PDB file of C-alpha atoms and ligand atoms in Angstrom:
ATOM      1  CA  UNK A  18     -20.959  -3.323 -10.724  1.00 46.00           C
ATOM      2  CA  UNK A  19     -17.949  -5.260 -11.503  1.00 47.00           C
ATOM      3  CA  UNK A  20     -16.160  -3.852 -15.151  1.00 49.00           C
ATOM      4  CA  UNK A  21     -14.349  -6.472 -17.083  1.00 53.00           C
ATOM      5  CA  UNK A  22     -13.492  -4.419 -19.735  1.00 61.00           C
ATOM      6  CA  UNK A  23      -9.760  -2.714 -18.530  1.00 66.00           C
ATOM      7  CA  UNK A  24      -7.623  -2.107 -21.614  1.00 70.00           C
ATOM      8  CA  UNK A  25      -9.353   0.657 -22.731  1.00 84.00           C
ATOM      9  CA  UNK A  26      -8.618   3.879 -24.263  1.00 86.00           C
ATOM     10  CA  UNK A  27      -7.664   5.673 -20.916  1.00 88.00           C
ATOM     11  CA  UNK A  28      -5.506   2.861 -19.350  1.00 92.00           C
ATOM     12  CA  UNK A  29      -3.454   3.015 -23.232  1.00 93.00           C
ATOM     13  CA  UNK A  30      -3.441   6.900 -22.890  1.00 94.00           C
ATOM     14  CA  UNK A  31      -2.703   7.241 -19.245  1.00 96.00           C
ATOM     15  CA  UNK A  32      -0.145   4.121 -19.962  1.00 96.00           C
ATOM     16  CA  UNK A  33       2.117   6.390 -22.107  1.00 96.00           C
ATOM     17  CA  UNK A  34       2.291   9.371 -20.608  1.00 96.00           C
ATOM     18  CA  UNK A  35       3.399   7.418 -17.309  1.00 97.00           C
ATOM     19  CA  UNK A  36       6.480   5.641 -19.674  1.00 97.00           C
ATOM     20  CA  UNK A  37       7.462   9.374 -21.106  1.00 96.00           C
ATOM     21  CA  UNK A  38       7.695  10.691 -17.411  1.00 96.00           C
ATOM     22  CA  UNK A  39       8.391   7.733 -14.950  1.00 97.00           C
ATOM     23  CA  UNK A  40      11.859   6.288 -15.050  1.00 96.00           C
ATOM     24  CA  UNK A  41      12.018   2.490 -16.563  1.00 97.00           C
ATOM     25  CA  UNK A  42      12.350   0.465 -13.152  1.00 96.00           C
ATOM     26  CA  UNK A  43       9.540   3.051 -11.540  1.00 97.00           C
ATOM     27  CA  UNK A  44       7.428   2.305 -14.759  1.00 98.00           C
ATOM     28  CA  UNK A  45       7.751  -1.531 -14.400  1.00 98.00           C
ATOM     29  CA  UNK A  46       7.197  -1.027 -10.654  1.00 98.00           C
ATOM     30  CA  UNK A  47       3.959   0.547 -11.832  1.00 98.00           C
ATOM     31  CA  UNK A  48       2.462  -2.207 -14.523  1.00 98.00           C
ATOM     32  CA  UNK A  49       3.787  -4.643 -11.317  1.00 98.00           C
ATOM     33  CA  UNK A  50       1.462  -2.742  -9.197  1.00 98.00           C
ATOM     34  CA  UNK A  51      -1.306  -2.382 -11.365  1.00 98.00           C
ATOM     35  CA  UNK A  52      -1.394  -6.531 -12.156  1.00 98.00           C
ATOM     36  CA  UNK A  53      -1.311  -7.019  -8.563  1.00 98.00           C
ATOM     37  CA  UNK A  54      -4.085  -4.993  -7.787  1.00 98.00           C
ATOM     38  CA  UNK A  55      -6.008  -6.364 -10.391  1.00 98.00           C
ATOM     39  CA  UNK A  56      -5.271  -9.757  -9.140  1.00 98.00           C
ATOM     40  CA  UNK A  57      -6.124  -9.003  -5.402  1.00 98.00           C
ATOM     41  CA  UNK A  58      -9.110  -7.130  -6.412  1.00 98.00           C
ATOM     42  CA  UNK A  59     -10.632 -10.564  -8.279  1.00 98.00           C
ATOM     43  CA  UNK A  60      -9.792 -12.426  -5.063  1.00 98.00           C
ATOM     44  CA  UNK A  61     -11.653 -10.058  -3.248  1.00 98.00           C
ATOM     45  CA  UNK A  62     -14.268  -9.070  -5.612  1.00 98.00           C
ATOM     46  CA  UNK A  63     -13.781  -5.419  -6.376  1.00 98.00           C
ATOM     47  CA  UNK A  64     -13.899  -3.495  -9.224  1.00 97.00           C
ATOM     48  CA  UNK A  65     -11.046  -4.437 -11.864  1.00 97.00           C
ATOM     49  CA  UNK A  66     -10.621  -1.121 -13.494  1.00 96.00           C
ATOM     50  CA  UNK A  67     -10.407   0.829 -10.396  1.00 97.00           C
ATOM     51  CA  UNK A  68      -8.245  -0.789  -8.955  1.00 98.00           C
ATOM     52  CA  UNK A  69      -6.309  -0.905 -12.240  1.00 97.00           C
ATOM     53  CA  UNK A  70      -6.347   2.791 -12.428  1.00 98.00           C
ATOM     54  CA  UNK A  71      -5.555   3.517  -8.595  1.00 98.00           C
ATOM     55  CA  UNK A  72      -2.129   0.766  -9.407  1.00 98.00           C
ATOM     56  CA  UNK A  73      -1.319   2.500 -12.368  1.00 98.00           C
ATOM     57  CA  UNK A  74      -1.188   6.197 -11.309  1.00 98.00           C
ATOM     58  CA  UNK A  75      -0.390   5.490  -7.703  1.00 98.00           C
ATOM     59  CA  UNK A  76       2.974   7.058  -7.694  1.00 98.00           C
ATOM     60  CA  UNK A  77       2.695   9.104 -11.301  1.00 98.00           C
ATOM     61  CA  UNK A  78       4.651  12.417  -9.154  1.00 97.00           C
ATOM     62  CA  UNK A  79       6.765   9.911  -8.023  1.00 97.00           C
ATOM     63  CA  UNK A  80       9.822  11.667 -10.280  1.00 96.00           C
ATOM     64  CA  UNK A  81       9.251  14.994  -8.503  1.00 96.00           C
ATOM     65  CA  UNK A  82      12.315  15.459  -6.187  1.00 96.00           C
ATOM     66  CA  UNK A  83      11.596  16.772  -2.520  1.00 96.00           C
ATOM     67  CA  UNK A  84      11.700  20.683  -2.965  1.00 95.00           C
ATOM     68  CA  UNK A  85       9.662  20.438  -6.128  1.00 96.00           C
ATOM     69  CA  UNK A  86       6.981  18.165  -4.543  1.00 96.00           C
ATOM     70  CA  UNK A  87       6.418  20.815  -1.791  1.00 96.00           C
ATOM     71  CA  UNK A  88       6.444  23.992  -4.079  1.00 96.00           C
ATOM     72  CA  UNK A  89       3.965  22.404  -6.285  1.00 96.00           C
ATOM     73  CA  UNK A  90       2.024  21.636  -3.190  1.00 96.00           C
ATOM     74  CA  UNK A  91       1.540  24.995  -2.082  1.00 94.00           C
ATOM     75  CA  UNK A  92       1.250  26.180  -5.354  1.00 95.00           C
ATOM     76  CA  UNK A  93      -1.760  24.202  -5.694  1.00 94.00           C
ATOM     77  CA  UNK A  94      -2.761  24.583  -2.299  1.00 94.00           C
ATOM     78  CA  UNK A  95      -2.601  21.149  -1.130  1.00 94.00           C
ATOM     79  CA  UNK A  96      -2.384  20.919   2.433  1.00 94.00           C
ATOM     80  CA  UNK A  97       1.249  19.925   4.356  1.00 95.00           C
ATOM     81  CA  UNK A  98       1.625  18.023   7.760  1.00 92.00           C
ATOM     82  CA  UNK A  99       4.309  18.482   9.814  1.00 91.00           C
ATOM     83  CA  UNK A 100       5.525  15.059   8.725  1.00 90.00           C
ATOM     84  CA  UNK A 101       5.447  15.682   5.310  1.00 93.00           C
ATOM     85  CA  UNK A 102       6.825  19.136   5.642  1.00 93.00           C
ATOM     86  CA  UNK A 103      10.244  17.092   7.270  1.00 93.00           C
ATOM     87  CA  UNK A 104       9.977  14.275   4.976  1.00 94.00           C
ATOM     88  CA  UNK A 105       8.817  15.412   1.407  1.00 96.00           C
ATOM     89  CA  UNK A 106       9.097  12.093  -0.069  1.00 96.00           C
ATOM     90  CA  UNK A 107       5.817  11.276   1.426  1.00 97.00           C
ATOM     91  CA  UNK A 108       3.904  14.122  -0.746  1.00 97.00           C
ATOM     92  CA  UNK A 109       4.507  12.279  -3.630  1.00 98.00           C
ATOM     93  CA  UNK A 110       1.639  10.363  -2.610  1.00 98.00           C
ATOM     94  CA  UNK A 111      -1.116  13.308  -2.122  1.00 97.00           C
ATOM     95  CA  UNK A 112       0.532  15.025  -4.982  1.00 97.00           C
ATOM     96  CA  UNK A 113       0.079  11.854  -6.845  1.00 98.00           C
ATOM     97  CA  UNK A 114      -3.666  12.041  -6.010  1.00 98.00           C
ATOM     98  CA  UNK A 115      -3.882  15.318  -7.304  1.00 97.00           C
ATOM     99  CA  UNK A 116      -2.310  15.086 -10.532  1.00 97.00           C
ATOM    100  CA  UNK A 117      -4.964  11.504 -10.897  1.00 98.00           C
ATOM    101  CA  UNK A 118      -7.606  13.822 -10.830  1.00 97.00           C
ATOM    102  CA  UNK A 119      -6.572  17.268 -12.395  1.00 96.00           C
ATOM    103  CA  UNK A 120      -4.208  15.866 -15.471  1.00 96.00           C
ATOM    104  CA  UNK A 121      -5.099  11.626 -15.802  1.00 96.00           C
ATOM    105  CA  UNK A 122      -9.028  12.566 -15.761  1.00 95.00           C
ATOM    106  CA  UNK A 123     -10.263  10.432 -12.522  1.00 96.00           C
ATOM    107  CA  UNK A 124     -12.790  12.007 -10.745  1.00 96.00           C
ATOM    108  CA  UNK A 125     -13.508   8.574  -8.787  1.00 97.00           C
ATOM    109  CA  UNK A 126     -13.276   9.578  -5.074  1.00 98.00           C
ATOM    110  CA  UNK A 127     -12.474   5.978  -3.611  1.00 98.00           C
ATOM    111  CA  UNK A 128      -9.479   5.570  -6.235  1.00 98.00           C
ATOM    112  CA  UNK A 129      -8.160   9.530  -5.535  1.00 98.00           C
ATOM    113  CA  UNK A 130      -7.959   8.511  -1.635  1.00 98.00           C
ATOM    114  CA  UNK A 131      -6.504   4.977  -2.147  1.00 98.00           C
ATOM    115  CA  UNK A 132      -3.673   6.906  -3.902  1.00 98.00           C
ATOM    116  CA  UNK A 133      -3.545   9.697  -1.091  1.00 98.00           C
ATOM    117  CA  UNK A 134      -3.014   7.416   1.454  1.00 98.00           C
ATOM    118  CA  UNK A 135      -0.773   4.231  -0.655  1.00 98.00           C
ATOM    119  CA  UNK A 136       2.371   5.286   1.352  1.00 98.00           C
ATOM    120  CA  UNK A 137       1.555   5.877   5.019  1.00 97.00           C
ATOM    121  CA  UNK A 138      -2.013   3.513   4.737  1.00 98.00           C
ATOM    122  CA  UNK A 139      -4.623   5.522   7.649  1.00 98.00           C
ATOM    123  CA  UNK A 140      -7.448   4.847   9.840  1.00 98.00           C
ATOM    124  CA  UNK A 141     -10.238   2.973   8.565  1.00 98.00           C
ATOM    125  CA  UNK A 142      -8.918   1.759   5.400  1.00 98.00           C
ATOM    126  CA  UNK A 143     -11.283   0.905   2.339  1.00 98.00           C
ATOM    127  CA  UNK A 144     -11.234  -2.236   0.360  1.00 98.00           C
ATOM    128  CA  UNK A 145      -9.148  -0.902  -2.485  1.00 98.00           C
ATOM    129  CA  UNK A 146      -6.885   1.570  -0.021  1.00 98.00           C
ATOM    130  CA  UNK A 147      -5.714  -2.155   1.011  1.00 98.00           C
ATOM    131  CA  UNK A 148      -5.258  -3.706  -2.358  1.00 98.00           C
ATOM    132  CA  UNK A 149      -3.079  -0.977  -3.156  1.00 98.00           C
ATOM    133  CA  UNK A 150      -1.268  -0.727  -0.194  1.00 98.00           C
ATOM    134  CA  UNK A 151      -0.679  -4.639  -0.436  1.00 98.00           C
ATOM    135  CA  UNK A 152       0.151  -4.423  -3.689  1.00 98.00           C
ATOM    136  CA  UNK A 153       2.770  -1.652  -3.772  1.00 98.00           C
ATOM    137  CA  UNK A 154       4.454  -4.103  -1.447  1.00 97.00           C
ATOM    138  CA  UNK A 155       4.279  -7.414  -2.909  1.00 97.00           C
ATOM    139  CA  UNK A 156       4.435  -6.272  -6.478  1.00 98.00           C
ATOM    140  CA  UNK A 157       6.631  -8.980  -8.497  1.00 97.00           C
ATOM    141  CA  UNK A 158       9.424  -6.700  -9.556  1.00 95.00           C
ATOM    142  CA  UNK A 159       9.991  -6.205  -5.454  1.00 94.00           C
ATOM    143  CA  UNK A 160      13.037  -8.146  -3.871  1.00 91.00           C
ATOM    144  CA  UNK A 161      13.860  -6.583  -0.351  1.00 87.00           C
ATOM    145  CA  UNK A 162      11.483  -6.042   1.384  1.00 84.00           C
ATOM    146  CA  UNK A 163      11.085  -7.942   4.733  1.00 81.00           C
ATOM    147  CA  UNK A 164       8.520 -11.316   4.149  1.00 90.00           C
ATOM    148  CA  UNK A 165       8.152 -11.135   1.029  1.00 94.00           C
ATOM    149  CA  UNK A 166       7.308 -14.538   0.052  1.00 94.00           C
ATOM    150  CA  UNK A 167       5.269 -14.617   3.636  1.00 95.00           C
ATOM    151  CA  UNK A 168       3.321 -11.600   2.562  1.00 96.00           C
ATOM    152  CA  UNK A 169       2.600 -12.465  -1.324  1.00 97.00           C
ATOM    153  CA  UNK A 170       1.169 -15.800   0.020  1.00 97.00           C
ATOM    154  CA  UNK A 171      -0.960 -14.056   2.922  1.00 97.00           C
ATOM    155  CA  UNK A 172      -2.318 -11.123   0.807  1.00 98.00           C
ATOM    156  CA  UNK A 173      -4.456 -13.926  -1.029  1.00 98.00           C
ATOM    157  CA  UNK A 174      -5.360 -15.599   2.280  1.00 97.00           C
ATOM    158  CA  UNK A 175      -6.266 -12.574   4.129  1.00 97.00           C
ATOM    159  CA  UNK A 176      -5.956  -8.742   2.878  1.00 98.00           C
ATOM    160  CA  UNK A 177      -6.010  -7.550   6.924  1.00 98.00           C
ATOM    161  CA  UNK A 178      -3.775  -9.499   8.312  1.00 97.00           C
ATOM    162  CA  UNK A 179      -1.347  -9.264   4.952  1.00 97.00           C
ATOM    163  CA  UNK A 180      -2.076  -5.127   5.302  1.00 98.00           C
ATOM    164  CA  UNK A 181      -1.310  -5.469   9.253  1.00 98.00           C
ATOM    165  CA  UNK A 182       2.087  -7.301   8.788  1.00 97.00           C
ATOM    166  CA  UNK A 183       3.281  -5.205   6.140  1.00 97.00           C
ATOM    167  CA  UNK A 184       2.760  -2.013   7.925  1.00 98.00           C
ATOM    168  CA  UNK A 185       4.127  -3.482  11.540  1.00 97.00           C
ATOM    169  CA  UNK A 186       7.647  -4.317   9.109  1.00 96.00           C
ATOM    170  CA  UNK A 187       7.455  -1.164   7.670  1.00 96.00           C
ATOM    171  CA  UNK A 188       7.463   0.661  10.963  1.00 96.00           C
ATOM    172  CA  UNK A 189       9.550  -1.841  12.986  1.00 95.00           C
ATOM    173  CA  UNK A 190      12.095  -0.877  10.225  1.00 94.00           C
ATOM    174  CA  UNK A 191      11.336   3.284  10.092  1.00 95.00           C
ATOM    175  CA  UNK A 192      12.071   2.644  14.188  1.00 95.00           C
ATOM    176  CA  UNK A 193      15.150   1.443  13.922  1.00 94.00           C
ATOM    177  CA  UNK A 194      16.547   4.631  11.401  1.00 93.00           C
ATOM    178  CA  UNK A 195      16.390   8.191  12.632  1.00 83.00           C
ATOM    179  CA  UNK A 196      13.843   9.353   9.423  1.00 91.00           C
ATOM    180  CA  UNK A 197      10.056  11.288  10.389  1.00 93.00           C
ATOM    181  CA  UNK A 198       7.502   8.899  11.347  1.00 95.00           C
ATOM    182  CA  UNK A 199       4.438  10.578   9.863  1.00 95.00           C
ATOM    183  CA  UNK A 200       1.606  10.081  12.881  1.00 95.00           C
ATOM    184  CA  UNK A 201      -0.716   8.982  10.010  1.00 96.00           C
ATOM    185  CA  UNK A 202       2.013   5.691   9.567  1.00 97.00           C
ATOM    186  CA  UNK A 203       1.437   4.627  13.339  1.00 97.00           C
ATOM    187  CA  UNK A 204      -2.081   5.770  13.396  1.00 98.00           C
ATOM    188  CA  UNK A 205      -2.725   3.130   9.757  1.00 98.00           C
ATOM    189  CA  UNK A 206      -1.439   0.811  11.820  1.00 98.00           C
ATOM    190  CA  UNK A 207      -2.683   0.730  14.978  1.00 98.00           C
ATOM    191  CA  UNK A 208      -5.833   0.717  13.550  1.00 98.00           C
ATOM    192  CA  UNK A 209      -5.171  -2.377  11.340  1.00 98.00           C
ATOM    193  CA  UNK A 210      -3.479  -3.731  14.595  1.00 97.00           C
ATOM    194  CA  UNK A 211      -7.708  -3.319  16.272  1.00 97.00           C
ATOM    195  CA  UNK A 212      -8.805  -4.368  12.409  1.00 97.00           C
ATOM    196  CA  UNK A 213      -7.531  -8.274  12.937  1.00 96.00           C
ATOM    197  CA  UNK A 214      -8.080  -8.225  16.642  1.00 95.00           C
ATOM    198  CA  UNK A 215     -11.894  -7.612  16.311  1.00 93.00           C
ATOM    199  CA  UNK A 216     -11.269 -10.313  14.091  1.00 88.00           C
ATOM    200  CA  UNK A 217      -9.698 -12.897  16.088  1.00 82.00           C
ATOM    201  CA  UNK A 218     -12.217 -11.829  18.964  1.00 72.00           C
ATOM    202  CA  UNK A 219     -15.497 -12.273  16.751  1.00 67.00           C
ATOM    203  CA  UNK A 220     -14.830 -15.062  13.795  1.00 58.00           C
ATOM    204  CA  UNK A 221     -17.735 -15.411  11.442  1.00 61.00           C
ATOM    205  CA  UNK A 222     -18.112 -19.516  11.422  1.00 59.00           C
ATOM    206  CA  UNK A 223     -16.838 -20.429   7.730  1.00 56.00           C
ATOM    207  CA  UNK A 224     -20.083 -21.320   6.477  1.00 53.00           C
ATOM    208  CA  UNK A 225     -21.003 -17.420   6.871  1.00 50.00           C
ATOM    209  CA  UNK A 226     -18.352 -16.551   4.852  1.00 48.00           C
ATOM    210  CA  UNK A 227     -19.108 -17.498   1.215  1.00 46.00           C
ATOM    211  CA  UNK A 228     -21.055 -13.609   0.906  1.00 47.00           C
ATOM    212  CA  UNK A 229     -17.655 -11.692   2.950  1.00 48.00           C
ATOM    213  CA  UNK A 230     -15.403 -10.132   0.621  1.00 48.00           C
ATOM    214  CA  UNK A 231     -12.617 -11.535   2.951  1.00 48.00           C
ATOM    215  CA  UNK A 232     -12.118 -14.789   5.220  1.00 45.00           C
ATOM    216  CA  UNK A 233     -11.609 -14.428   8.374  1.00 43.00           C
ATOM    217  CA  UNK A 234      -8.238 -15.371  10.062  1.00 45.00           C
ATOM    218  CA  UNK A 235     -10.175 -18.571  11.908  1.00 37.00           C
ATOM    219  CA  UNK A 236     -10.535 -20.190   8.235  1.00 40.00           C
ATOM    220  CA  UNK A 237      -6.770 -20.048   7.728  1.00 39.00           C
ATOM    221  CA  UNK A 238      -4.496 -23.077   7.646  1.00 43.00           C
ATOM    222  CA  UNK A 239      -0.743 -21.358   7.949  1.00 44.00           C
ATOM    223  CA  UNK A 240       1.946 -22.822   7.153  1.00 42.00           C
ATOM    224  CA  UNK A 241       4.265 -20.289   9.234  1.00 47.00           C
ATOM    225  CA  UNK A 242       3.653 -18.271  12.771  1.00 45.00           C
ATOM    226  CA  UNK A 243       3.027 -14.612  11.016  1.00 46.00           C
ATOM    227  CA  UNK A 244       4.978 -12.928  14.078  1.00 43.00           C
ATOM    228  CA  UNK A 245       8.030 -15.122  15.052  1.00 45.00           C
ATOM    229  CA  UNK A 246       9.702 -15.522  18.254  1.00 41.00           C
ATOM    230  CA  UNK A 247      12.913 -15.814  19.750  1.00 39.00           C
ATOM    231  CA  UNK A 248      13.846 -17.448  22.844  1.00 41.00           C
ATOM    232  CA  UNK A 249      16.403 -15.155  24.651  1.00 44.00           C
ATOM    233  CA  UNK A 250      17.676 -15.361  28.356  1.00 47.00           C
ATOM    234  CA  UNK A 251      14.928 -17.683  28.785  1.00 45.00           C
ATOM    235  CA  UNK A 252      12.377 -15.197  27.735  1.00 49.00           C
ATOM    236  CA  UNK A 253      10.610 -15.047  24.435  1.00 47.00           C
ATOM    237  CA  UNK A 254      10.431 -11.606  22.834  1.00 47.00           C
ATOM    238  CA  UNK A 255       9.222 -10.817  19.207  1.00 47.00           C
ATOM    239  CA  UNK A 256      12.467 -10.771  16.938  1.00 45.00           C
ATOM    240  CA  UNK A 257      12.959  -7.084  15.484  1.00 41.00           C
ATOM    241  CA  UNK A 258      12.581  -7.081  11.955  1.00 41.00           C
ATOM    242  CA  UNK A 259      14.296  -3.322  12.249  1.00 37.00           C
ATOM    243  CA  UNK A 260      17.790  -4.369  10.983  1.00 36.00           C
ATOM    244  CA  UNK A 261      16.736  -5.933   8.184  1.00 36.00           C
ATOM    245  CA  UNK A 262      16.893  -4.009   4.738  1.00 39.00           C
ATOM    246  CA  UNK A 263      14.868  -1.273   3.590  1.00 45.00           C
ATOM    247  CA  UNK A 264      12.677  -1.849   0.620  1.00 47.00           C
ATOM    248  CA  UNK A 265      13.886  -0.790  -2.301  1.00 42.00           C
ATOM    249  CA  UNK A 266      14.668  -2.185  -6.101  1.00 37.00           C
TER     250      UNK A 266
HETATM  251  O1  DGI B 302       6.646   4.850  -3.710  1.00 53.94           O
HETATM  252  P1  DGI B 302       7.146   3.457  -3.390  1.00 53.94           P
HETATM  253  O2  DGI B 302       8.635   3.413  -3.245  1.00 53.94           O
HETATM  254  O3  DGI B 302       6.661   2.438  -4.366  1.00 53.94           O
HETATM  255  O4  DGI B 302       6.544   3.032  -1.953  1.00 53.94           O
HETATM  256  P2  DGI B 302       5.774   3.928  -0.876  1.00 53.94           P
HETATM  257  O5  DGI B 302       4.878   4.906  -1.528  1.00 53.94           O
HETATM  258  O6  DGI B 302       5.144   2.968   0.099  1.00 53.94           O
HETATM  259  O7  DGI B 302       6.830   4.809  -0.119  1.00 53.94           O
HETATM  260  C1  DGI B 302       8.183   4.542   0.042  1.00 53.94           C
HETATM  261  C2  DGI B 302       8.608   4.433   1.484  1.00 53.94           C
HETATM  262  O8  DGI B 302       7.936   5.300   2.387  1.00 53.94           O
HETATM  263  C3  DGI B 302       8.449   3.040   2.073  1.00 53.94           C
HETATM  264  O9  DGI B 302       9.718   2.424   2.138  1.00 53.94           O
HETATM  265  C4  DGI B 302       7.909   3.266   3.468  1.00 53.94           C
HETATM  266  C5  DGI B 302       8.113   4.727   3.666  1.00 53.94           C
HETATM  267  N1  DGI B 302       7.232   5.343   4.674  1.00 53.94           N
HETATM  268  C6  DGI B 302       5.956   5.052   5.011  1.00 53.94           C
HETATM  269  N2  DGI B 302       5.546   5.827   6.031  1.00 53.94           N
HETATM  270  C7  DGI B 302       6.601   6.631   6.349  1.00 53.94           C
HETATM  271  C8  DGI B 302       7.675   6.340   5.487  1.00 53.94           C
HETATM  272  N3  DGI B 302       8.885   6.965   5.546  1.00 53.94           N
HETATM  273  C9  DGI B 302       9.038   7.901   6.489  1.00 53.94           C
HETATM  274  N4  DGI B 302      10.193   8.535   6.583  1.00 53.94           N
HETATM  275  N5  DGI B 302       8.032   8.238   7.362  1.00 53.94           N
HETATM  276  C10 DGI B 302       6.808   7.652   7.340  1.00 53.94           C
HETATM  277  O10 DGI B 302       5.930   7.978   8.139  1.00 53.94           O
HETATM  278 FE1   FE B 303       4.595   5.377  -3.604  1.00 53.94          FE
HETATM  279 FE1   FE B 304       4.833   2.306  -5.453  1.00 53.94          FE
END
């Protein structure tokens, strides 16, 4: 069932509490997140208030610095990679998950792993794992990162592809820096890479389509080649996205 009904008590409750801890640009990152979710999740038909709640609490332990993040998660018993044991910045996403559940009250499973998973993305993503994913990228308060204005468009033309490109940039650019490539960030994306393949391979004819939650790459007119090439010594090669700037605000 699709809820229409999102301002409610909880979002205004769970609202402040995230302005008292988050800093201001973190806590305007998060209302951009949560809009963008909401607006990806009517294009797609999904639920409006989960995906309002996953946006809004997606990176509530965001303000926990690194040494904190992992204390609390063995405190609490929350399981460490190897990754995320060398790059503790990435716990603020399972963390995050945790304190959804234990202090904001949300005991709805898809909306605890959508947050779990909204910084490295994983193997067989859900619908709203990819509207938050997406969104936490395109969000309108963003300004550097790679595509943007390619991505916003193609996120409302076709989540996959918009969830494939994002993560390619993401680890074309983690590549070309010497920082801890969690597994799980090449494994989200190889499988999204197989996602829109499958696609490509086996197009449902557009007349299928009206009962898909998503079209299919085959209805798209683009405007722009998604990957772009460069013509070097005669050769064309993919241009590396690497040196371009991180995202941050
Ligand atoms: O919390 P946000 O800043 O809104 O965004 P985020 O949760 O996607 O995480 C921030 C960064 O984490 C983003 O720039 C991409 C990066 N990231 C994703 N996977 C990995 C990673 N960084 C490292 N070092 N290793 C990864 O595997
Ligand atoms: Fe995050
Ligand atoms: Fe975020």
């Amino acid at each position: 069932m699709i809820t229409q009904n999102t301002m409610d008590n909880q979002t205004i409750e769970i609202r402040k509490q995230l302005k008292k801890k988050l800093d201001p640009m973190r806590f305007e990152h998060t209302l951009g997140v949560t809009y963008t979710c909401q607006a990806l999740a009517m294009r797609y038909g999904y639920d409006l208030k989960k995906a309002e709640l996953a946006g809004l609490l997606h990176d509530c332990a965001k303000h926990f610095d690194d040494d904190t993040m992992l204390l609390k998660c063995l405190k609490r018993r929350i399981p460490v990679t190897e990754g995320e044991e060398r790059e503790p910045s990435l716990l603020h996403a399972k963390l995050g998950a945790w304190y959804a559940r234990e202090k904001y009250g949300v005991e709805d499973e898809e909306i605890l792993n959508a947050i779990e998973c909204h910084t490295t993305g994983k193997p067989n993503m859900t619908l709203l794992d990819k509207i938050l994913y997406v969104a936490d990228y395109i969000e309108p308060g963003r300004y550097k990162a790679e595509r943007l204005y390619e991505m916003r468009k193609l996120s409302f033309i076709d989540l996959d592809l918009a969830c494939f490109s994002i993560m390619e940039s993401i680890l074309n650019y983690l590549e070309s820096t010497n920082c801890v490539i969690d597994p799980t960030t090449r494994e989200a994306c190889e499988d999204m890479r197989r996602v829109v393949e499958e696609k490509k391979v086996q197009p449902f004819p557009p007349s299928e389509n009206v009962t898909k939650q998503q079209e299919t790459p085959t209805t798209i007119k683009k405007e722009e080649p998604l990957v772009k090439s460069v013509k070097r010594n005669g050769k064309t090669r993919r241009r590396s996205s690497g040196r371009e700037k991180r995202r941050r605000y």
